[in-house]
PDB file of C-alpha atoms and ligand atoms in Angstrom:
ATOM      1  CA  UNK A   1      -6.318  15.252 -44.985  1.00 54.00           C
ATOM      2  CA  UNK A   2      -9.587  14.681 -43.110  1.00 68.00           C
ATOM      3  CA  UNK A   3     -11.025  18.064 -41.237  1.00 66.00           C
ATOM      4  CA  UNK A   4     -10.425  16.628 -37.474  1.00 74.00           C
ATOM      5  CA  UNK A   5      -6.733  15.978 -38.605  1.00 82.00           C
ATOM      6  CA  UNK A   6      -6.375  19.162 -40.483  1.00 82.00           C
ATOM      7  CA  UNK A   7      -7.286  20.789 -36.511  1.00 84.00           C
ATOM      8  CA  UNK A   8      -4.963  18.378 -34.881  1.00 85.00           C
ATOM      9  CA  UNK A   9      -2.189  19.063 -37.294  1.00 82.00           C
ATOM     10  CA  UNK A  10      -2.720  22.726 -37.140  1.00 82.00           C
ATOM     11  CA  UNK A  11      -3.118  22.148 -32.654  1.00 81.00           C
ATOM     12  CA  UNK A  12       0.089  20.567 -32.789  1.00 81.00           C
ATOM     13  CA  UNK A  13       2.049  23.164 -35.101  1.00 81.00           C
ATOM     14  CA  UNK A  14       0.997  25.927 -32.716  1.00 77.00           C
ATOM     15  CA  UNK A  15       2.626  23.876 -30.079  1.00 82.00           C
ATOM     16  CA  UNK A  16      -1.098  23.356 -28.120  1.00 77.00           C
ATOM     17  CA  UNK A  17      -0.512  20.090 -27.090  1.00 77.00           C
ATOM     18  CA  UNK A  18       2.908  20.618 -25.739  1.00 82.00           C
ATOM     19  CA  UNK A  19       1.704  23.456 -23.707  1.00 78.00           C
ATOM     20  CA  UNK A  20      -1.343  21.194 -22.468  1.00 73.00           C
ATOM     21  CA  UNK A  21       1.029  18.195 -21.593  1.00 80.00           C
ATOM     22  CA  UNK A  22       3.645  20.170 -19.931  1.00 78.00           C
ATOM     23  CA  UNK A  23       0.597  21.842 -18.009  1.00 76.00           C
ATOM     24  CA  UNK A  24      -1.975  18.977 -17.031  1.00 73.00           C
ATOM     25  CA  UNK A  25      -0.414  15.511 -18.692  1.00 63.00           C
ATOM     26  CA  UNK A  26       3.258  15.146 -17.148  1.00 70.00           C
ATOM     27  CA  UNK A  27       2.031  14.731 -13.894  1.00 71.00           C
ATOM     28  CA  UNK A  28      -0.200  11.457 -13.620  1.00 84.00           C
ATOM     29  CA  UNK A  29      -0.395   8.049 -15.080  1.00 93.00           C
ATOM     30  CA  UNK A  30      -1.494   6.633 -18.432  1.00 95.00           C
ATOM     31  CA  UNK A  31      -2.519   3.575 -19.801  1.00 97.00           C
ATOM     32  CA  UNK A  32      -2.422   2.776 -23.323  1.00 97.00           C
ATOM     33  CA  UNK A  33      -4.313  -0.734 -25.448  1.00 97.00           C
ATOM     34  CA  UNK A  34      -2.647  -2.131 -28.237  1.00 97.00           C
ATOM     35  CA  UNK A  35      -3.883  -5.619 -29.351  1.00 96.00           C
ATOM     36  CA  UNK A  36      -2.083  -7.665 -32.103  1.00 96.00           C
ATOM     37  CA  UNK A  37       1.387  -6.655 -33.755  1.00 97.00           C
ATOM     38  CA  UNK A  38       1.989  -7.428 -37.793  1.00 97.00           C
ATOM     39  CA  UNK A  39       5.478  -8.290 -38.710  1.00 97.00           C
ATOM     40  CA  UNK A  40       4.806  -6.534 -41.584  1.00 96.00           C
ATOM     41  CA  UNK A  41       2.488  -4.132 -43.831  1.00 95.00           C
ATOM     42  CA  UNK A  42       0.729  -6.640 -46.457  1.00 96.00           C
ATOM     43  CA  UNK A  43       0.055  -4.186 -49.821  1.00 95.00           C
ATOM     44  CA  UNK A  44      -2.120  -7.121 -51.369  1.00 93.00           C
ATOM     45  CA  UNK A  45      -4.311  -7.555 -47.964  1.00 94.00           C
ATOM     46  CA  UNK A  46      -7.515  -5.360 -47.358  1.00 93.00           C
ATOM     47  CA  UNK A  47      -6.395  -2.722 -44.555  1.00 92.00           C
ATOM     48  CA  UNK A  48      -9.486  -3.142 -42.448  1.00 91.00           C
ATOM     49  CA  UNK A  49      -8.299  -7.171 -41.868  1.00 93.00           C
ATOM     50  CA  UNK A  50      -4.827  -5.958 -40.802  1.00 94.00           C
ATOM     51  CA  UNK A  51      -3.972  -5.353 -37.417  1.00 94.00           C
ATOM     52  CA  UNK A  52      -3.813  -2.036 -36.935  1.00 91.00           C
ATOM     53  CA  UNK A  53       0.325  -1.405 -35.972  1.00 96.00           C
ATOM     54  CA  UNK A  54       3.000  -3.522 -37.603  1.00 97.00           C
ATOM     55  CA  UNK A  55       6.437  -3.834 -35.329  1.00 97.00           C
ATOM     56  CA  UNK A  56       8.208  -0.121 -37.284  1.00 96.00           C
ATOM     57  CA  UNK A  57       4.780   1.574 -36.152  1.00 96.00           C
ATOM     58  CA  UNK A  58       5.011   0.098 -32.230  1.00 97.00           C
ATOM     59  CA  UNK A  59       8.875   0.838 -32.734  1.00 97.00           C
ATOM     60  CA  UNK A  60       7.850   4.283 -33.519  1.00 96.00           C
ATOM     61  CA  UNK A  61       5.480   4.821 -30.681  1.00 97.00           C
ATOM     62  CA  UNK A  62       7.420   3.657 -28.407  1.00 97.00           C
ATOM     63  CA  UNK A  63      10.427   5.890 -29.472  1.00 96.00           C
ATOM     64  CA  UNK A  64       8.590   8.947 -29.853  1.00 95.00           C
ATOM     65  CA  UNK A  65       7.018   8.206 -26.145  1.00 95.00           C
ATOM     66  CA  UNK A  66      10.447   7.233 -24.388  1.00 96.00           C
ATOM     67  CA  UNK A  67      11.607  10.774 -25.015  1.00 94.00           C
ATOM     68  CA  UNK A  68       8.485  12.150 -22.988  1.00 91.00           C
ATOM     69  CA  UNK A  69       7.244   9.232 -20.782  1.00 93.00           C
ATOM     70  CA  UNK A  70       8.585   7.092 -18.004  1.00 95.00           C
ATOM     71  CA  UNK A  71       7.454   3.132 -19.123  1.00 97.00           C
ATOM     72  CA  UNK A  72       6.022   1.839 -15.759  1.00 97.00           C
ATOM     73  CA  UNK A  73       5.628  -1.780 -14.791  1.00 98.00           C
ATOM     74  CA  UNK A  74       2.313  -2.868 -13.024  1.00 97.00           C
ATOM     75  CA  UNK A  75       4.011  -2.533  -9.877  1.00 96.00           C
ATOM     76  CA  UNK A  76       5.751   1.145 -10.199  1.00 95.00           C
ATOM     77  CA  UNK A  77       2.096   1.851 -12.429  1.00 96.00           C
ATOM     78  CA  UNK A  78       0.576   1.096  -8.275  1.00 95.00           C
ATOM     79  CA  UNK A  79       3.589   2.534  -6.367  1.00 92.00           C
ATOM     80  CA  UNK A  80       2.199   6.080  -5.387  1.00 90.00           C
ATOM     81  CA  UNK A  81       4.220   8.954  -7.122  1.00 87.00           C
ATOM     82  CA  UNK A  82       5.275   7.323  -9.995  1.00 91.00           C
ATOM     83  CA  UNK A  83       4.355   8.819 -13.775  1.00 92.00           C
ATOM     84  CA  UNK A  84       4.831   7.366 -16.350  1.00 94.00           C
ATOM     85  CA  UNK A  85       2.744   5.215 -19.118  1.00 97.00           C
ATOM     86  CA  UNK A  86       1.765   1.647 -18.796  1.00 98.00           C
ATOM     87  CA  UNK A  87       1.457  -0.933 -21.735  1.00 98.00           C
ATOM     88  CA  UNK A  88      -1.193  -3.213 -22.602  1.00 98.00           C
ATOM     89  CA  UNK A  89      -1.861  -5.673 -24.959  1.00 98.00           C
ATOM     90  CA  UNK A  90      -5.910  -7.121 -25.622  1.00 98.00           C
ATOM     91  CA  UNK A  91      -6.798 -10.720 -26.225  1.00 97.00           C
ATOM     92  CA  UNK A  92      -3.109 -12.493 -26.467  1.00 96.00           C
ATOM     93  CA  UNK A  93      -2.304 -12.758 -30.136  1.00 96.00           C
ATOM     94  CA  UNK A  94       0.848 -14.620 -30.604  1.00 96.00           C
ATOM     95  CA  UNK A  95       1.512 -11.911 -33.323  1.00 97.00           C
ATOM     96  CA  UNK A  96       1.716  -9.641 -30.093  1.00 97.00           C
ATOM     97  CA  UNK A  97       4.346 -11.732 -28.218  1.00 97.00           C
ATOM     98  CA  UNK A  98       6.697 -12.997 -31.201  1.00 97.00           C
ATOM     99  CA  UNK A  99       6.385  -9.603 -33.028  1.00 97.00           C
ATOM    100  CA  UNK A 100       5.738  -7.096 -29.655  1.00 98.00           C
ATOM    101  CA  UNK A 101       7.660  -7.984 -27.321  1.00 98.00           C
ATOM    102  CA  UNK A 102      11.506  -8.149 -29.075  1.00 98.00           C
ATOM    103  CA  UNK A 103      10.547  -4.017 -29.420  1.00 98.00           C
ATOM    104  CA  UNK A 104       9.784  -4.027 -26.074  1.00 98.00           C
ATOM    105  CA  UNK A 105      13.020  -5.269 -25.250  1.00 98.00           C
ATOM    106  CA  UNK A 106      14.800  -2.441 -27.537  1.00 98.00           C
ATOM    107  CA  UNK A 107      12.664   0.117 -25.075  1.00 98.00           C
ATOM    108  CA  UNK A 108      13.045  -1.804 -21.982  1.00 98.00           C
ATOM    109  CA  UNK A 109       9.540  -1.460 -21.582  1.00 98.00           C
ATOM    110  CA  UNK A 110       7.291  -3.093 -19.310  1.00 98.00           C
ATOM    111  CA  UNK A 111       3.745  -4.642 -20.654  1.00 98.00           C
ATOM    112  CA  UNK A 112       0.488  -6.519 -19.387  1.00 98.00           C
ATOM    113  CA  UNK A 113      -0.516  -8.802 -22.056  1.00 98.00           C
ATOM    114  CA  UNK A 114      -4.376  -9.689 -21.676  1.00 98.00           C
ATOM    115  CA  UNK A 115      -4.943 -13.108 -22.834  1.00 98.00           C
ATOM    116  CA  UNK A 116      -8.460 -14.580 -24.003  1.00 97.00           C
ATOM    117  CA  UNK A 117      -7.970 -17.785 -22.840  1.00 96.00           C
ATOM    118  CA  UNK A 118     -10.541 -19.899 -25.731  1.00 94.00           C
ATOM    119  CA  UNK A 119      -7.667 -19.766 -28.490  1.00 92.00           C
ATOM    120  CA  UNK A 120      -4.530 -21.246 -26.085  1.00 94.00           C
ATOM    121  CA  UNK A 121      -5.430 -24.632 -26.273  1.00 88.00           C
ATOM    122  CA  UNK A 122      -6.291 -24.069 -30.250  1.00 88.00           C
ATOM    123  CA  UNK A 123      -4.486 -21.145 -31.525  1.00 87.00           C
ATOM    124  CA  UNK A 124      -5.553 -21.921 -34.711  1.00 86.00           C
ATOM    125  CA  UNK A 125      -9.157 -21.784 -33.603  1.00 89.00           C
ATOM    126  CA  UNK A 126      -9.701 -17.692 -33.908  1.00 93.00           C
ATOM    127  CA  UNK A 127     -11.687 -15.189 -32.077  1.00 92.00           C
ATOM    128  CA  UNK A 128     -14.630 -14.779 -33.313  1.00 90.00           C
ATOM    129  CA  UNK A 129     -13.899 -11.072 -34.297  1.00 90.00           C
ATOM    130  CA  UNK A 130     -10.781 -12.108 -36.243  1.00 93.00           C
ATOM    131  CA  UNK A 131     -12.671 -15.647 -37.927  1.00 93.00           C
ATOM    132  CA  UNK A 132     -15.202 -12.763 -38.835  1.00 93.00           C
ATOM    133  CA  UNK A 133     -12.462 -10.499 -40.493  1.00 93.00           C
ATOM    134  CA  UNK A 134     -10.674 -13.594 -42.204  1.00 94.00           C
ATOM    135  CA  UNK A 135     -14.070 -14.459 -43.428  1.00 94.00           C
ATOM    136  CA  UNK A 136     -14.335 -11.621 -44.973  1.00 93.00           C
ATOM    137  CA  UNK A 137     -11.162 -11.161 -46.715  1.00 93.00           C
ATOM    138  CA  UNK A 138     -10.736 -14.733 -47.837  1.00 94.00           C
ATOM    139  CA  UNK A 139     -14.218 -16.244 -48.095  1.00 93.00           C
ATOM    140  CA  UNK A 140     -13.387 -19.583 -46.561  1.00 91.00           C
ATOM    141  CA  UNK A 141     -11.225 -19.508 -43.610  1.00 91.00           C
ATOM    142  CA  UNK A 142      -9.181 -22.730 -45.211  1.00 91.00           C
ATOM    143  CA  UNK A 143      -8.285 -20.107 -47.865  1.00 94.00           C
ATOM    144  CA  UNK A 144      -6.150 -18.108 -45.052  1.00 94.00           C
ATOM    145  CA  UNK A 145      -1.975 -18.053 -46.384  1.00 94.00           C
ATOM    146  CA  UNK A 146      -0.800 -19.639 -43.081  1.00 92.00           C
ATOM    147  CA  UNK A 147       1.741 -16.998 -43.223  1.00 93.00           C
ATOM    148  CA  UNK A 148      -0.671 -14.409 -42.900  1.00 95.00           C
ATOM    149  CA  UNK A 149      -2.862 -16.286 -40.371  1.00 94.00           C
ATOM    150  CA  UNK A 150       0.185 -16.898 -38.116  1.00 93.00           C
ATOM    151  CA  UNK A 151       0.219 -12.846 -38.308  1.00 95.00           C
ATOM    152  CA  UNK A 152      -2.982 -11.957 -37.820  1.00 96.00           C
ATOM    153  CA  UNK A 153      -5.393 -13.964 -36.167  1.00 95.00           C
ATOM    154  CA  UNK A 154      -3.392 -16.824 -34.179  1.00 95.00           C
ATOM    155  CA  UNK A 155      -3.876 -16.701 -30.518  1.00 95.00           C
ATOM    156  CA  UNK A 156      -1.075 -17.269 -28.449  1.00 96.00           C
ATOM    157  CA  UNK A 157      -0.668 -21.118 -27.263  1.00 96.00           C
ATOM    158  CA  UNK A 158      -0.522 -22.307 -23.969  1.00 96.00           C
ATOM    159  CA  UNK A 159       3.607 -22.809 -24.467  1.00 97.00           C
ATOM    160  CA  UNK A 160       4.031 -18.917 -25.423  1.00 97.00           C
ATOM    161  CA  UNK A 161       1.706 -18.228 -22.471  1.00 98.00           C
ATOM    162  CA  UNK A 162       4.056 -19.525 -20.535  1.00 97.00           C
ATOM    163  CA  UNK A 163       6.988 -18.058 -21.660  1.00 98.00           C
ATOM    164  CA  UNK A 164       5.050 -14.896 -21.814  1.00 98.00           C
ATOM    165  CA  UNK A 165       4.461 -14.948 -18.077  1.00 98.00           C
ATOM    166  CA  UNK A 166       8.547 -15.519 -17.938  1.00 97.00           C
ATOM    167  CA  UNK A 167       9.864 -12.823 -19.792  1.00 98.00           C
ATOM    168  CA  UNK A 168      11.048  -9.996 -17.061  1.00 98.00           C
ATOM    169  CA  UNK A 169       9.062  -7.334 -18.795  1.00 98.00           C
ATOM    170  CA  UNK A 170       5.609  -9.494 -19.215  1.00 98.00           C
ATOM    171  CA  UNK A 171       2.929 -10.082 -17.038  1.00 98.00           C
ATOM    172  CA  UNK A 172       0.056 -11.795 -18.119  1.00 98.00           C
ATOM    173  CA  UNK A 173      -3.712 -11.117 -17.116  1.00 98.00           C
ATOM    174  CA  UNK A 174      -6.952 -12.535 -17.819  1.00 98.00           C
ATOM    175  CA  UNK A 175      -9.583 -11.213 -20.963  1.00 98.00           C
ATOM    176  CA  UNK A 176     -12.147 -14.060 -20.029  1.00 98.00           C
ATOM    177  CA  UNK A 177     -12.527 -17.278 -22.368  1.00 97.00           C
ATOM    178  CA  UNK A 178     -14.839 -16.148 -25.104  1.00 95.00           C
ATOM    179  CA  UNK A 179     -14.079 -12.471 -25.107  1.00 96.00           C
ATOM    180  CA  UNK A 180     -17.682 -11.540 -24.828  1.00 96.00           C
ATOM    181  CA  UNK A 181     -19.601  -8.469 -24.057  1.00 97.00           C
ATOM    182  CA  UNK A 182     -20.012  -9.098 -20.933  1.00 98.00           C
ATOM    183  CA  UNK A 183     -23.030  -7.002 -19.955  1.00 98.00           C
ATOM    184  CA  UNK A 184     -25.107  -9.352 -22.302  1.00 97.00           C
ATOM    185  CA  UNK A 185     -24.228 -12.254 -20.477  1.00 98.00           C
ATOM    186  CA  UNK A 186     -26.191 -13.968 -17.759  1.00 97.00           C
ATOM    187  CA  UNK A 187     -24.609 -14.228 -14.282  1.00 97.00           C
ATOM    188  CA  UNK A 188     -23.209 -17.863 -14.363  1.00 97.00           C
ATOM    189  CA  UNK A 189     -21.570 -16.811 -17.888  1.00 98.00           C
ATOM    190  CA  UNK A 190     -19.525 -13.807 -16.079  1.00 98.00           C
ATOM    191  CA  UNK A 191     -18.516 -16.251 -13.253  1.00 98.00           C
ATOM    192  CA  UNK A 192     -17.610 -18.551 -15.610  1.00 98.00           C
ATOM    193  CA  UNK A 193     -15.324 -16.027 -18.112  1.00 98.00           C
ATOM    194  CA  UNK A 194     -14.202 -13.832 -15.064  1.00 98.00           C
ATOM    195  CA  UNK A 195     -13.165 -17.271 -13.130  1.00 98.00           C
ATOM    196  CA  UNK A 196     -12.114 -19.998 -14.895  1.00 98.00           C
ATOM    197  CA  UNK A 197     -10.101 -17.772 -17.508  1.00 98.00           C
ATOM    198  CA  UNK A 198      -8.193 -16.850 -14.128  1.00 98.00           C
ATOM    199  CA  UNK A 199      -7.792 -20.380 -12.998  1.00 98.00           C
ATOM    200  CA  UNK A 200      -6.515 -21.844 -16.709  1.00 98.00           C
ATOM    201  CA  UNK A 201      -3.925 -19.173 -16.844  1.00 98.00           C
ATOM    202  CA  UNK A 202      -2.517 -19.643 -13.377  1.00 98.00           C
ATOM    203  CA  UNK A 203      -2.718 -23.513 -14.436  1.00 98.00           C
ATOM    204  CA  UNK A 204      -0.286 -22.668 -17.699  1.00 97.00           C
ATOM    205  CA  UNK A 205       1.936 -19.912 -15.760  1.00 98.00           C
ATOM    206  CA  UNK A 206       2.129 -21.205 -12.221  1.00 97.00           C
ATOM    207  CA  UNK A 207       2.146 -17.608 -11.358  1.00 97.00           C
ATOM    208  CA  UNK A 208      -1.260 -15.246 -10.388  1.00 97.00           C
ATOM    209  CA  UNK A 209      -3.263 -13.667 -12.709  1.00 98.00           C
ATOM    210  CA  UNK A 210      -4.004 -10.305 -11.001  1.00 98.00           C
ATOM    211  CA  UNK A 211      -5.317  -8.002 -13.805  1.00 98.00           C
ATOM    212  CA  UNK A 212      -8.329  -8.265 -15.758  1.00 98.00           C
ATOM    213  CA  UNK A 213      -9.536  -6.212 -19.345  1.00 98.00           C
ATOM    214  CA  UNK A 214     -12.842  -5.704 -20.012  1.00 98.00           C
ATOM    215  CA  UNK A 215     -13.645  -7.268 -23.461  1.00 98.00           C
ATOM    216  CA  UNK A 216     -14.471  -4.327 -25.842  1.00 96.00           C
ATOM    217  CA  UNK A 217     -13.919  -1.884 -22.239  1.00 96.00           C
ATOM    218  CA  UNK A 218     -17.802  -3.301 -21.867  1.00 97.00           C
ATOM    219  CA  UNK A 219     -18.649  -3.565 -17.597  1.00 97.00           C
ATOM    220  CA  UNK A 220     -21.229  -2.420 -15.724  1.00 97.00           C
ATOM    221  CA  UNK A 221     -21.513  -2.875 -11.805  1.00 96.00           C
ATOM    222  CA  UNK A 222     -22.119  -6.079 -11.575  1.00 96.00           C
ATOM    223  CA  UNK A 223     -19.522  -7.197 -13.972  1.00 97.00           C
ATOM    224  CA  UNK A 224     -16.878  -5.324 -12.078  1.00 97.00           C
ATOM    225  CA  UNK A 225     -18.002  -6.766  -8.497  1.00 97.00           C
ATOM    226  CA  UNK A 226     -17.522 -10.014 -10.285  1.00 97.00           C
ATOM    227  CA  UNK A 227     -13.866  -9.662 -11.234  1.00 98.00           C
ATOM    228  CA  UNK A 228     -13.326  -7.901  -7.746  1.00 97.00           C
ATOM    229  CA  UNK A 229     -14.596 -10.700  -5.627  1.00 97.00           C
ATOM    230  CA  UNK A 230     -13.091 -13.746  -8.457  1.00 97.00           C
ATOM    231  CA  UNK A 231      -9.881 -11.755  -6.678  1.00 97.00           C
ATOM    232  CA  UNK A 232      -8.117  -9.877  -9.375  1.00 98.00           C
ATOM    233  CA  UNK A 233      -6.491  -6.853  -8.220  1.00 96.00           C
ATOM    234  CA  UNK A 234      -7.140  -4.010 -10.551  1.00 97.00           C
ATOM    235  CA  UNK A 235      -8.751  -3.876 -13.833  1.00 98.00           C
ATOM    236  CA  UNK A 236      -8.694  -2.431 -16.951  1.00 98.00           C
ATOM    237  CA  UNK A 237     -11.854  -0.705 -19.523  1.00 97.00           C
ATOM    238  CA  UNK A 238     -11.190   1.786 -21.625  1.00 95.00           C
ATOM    239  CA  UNK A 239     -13.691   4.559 -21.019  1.00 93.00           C
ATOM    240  CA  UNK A 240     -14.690   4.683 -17.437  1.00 92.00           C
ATOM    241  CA  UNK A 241     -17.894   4.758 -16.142  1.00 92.00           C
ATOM    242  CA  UNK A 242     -17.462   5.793 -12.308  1.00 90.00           C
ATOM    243  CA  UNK A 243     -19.522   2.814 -10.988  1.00 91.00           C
ATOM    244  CA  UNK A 244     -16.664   1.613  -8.606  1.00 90.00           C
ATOM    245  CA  UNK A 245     -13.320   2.644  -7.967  1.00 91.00           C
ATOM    246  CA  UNK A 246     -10.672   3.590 -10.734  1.00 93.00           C
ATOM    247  CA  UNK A 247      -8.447   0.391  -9.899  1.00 95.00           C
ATOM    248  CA  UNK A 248     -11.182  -1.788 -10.808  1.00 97.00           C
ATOM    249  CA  UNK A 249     -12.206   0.884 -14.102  1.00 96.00           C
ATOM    250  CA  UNK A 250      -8.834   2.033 -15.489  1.00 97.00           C
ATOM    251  CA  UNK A 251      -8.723   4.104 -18.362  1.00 96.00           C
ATOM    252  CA  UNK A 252      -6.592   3.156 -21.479  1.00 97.00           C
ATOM    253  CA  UNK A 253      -6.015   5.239 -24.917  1.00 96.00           C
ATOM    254  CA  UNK A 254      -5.292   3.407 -27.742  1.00 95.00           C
ATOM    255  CA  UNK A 255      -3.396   4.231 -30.201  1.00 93.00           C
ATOM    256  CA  UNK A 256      -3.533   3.072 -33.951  1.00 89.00           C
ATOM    257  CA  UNK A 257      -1.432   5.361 -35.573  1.00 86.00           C
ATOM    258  CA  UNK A 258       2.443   6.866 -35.530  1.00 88.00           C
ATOM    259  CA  UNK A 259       1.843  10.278 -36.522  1.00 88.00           C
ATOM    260  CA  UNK A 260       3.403  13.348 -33.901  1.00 90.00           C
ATOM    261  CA  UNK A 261       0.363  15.464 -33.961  1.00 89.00           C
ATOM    262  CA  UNK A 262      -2.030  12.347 -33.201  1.00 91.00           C
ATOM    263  CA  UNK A 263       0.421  11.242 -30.485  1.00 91.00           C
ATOM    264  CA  UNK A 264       0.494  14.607 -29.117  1.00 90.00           C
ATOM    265  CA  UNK A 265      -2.963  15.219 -29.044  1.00 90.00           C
ATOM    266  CA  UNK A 266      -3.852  11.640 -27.833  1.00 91.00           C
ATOM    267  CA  UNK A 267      -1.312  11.509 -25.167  1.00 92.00           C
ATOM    268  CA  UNK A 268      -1.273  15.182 -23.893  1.00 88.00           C
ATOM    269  CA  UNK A 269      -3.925  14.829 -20.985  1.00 86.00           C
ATOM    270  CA  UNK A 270      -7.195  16.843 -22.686  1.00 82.00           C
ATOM    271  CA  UNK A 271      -8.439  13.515 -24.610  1.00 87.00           C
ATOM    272  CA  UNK A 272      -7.683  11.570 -21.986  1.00 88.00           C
ATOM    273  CA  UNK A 273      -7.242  12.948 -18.066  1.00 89.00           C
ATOM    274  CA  UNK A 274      -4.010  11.409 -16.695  1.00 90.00           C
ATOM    275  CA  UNK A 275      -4.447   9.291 -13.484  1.00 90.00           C
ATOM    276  CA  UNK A 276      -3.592  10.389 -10.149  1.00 85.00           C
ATOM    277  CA  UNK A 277      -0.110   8.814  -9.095  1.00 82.00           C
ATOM    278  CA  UNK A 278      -1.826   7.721  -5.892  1.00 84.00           C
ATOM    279  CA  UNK A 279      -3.816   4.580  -7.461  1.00 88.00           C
ATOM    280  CA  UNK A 280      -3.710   1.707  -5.655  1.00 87.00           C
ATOM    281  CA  UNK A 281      -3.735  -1.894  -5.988  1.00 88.00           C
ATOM    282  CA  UNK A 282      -7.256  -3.982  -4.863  1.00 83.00           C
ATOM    283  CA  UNK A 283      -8.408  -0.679  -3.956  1.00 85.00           C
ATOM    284  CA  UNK A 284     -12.144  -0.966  -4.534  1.00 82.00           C
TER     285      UNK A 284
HETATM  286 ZN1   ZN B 301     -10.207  -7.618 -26.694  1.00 58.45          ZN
END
């Protein structure tokens, strides 16, 4: 066991993190990031190419946080005096809706699925960050087992987008085209990502898009006063950095394994402050 779990283990025996969620974590908001969803472990597949929670480790999370958390839609996650925890879902693997969102159903749970809009028309043609980790596994990306590539890398196409934005517990938001870092990018790129990732997704859903993740929770000021004035409603980074308002900077935890004394410690309100149950919507 690694030292910092040893303490977490040993936190969570002493019954810490209870005593720190019943004190400062039952009484706000949180937001958790999950990205794709394996249908399976893979024993003959390096670990670091996997994603990082098949559907029995989501099933677990999500069991071991109904018995402590309300799951909020967007809309009760905005309704003042609600508490509960939100779901999202980064850069719209298909792995995430045909694997996800059947245990989402089991919990009745709500989820925003963040789409990155340059695999929809291809799904086949990968992220960079996943071509990169297929690369490495397999050499050649022709070598993938389509099998495995339908698990891990395929984005989701523009027919599951659509049924995505259908399903009662799914709503659908933008994570630009390219999935960039943003704050590298030159003005006309951010328009571009922020705008027309929007537009192509309101094209294939007929519906909105409203919310808006920050690629690798990178932003700075004048990333965020892009996405507020492309008109998106809230948006979501992962570490905030106080440059705007929290509805345009919301914090998200993710979590990567199912383990009680990591969930406890991740999800009692010291790693991560809850939100106030007074956010609101195109607040800026
Ligand atoms: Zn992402």
């Amino acid at each position: 066991m690694k030292y910092q779990n040893f303490i977490t283990h040993a936190l969570w025996k002493m019954k810490f993190f209870e005593w720190v969620s019943n004190t400062i974590g039952k009484n706000g908001k949180f937001v958790l990031v999950f990205h794709g969803i394996a249908s399976r472990y893979y024993f003959d597949v390096e670990k670091d190419i996997q994603p990082t929670l098949t559907t029995t480790a989501l099933d677990e999370i999500l069991g071991w946080l109904e018995k402590r958390f309300d799951f909020l839609s967007p809309n009760d996650f905005f309704s003042v005096g609600k508490t509960g925890v939100l779901l999202t879902f980064d850069d719209g693997l298909a792995s995430t809706f045909i694997n996800g969102v059947p245990i989402l159903e089991k919990y009745n749970a709500p989820a925003i699925i963040f789409v990155t809009t340059q695999h929809v028309a291809e799904p086949q043609n990968w992220l960079s960050d996943y071509r990169r980790r297929a690369i490495k596994q397999w050499g050649n990306l022709k070598n993938v087992p389509s099998n495995i590539a339908a698990d891990f890398f395929n984005g989701m196409s523009e027919e599951l987008v659509s049924q995505a934005s259908h399903h009662p517990l799914v709503t659908v938001g933008s994570h630009t085209i390219n999935h960039p870092f943003l704050t590298n990018c030159t003005p006309e790129q951010i328009e571009k990502e922020v705008s027309e990732s929007k537009k192509y997704l309101e094209e294939i859903t007929g519906k909105p898009v409203e919310y808006f993740a920050y690629p690798a929770g990178d932003y700075d000021r004048t990333v965020a006063e892009y996405v507020i004035n492309t008109g998106y409603r809230a948006a979501f980074a992962v570490d905030p950095r106080g440059l705007t308002s929290i509805t345009f900077e919301i914090p998200r935890i993710g979590l990567y394994q199912y383990d009680e004394a990591y969930l406890s410690m991740k999800m009692c309100g010291l790693y991560r402050k809850p939100i106030g149950s007074d956010i609101k919507l195109g607040e800026i």
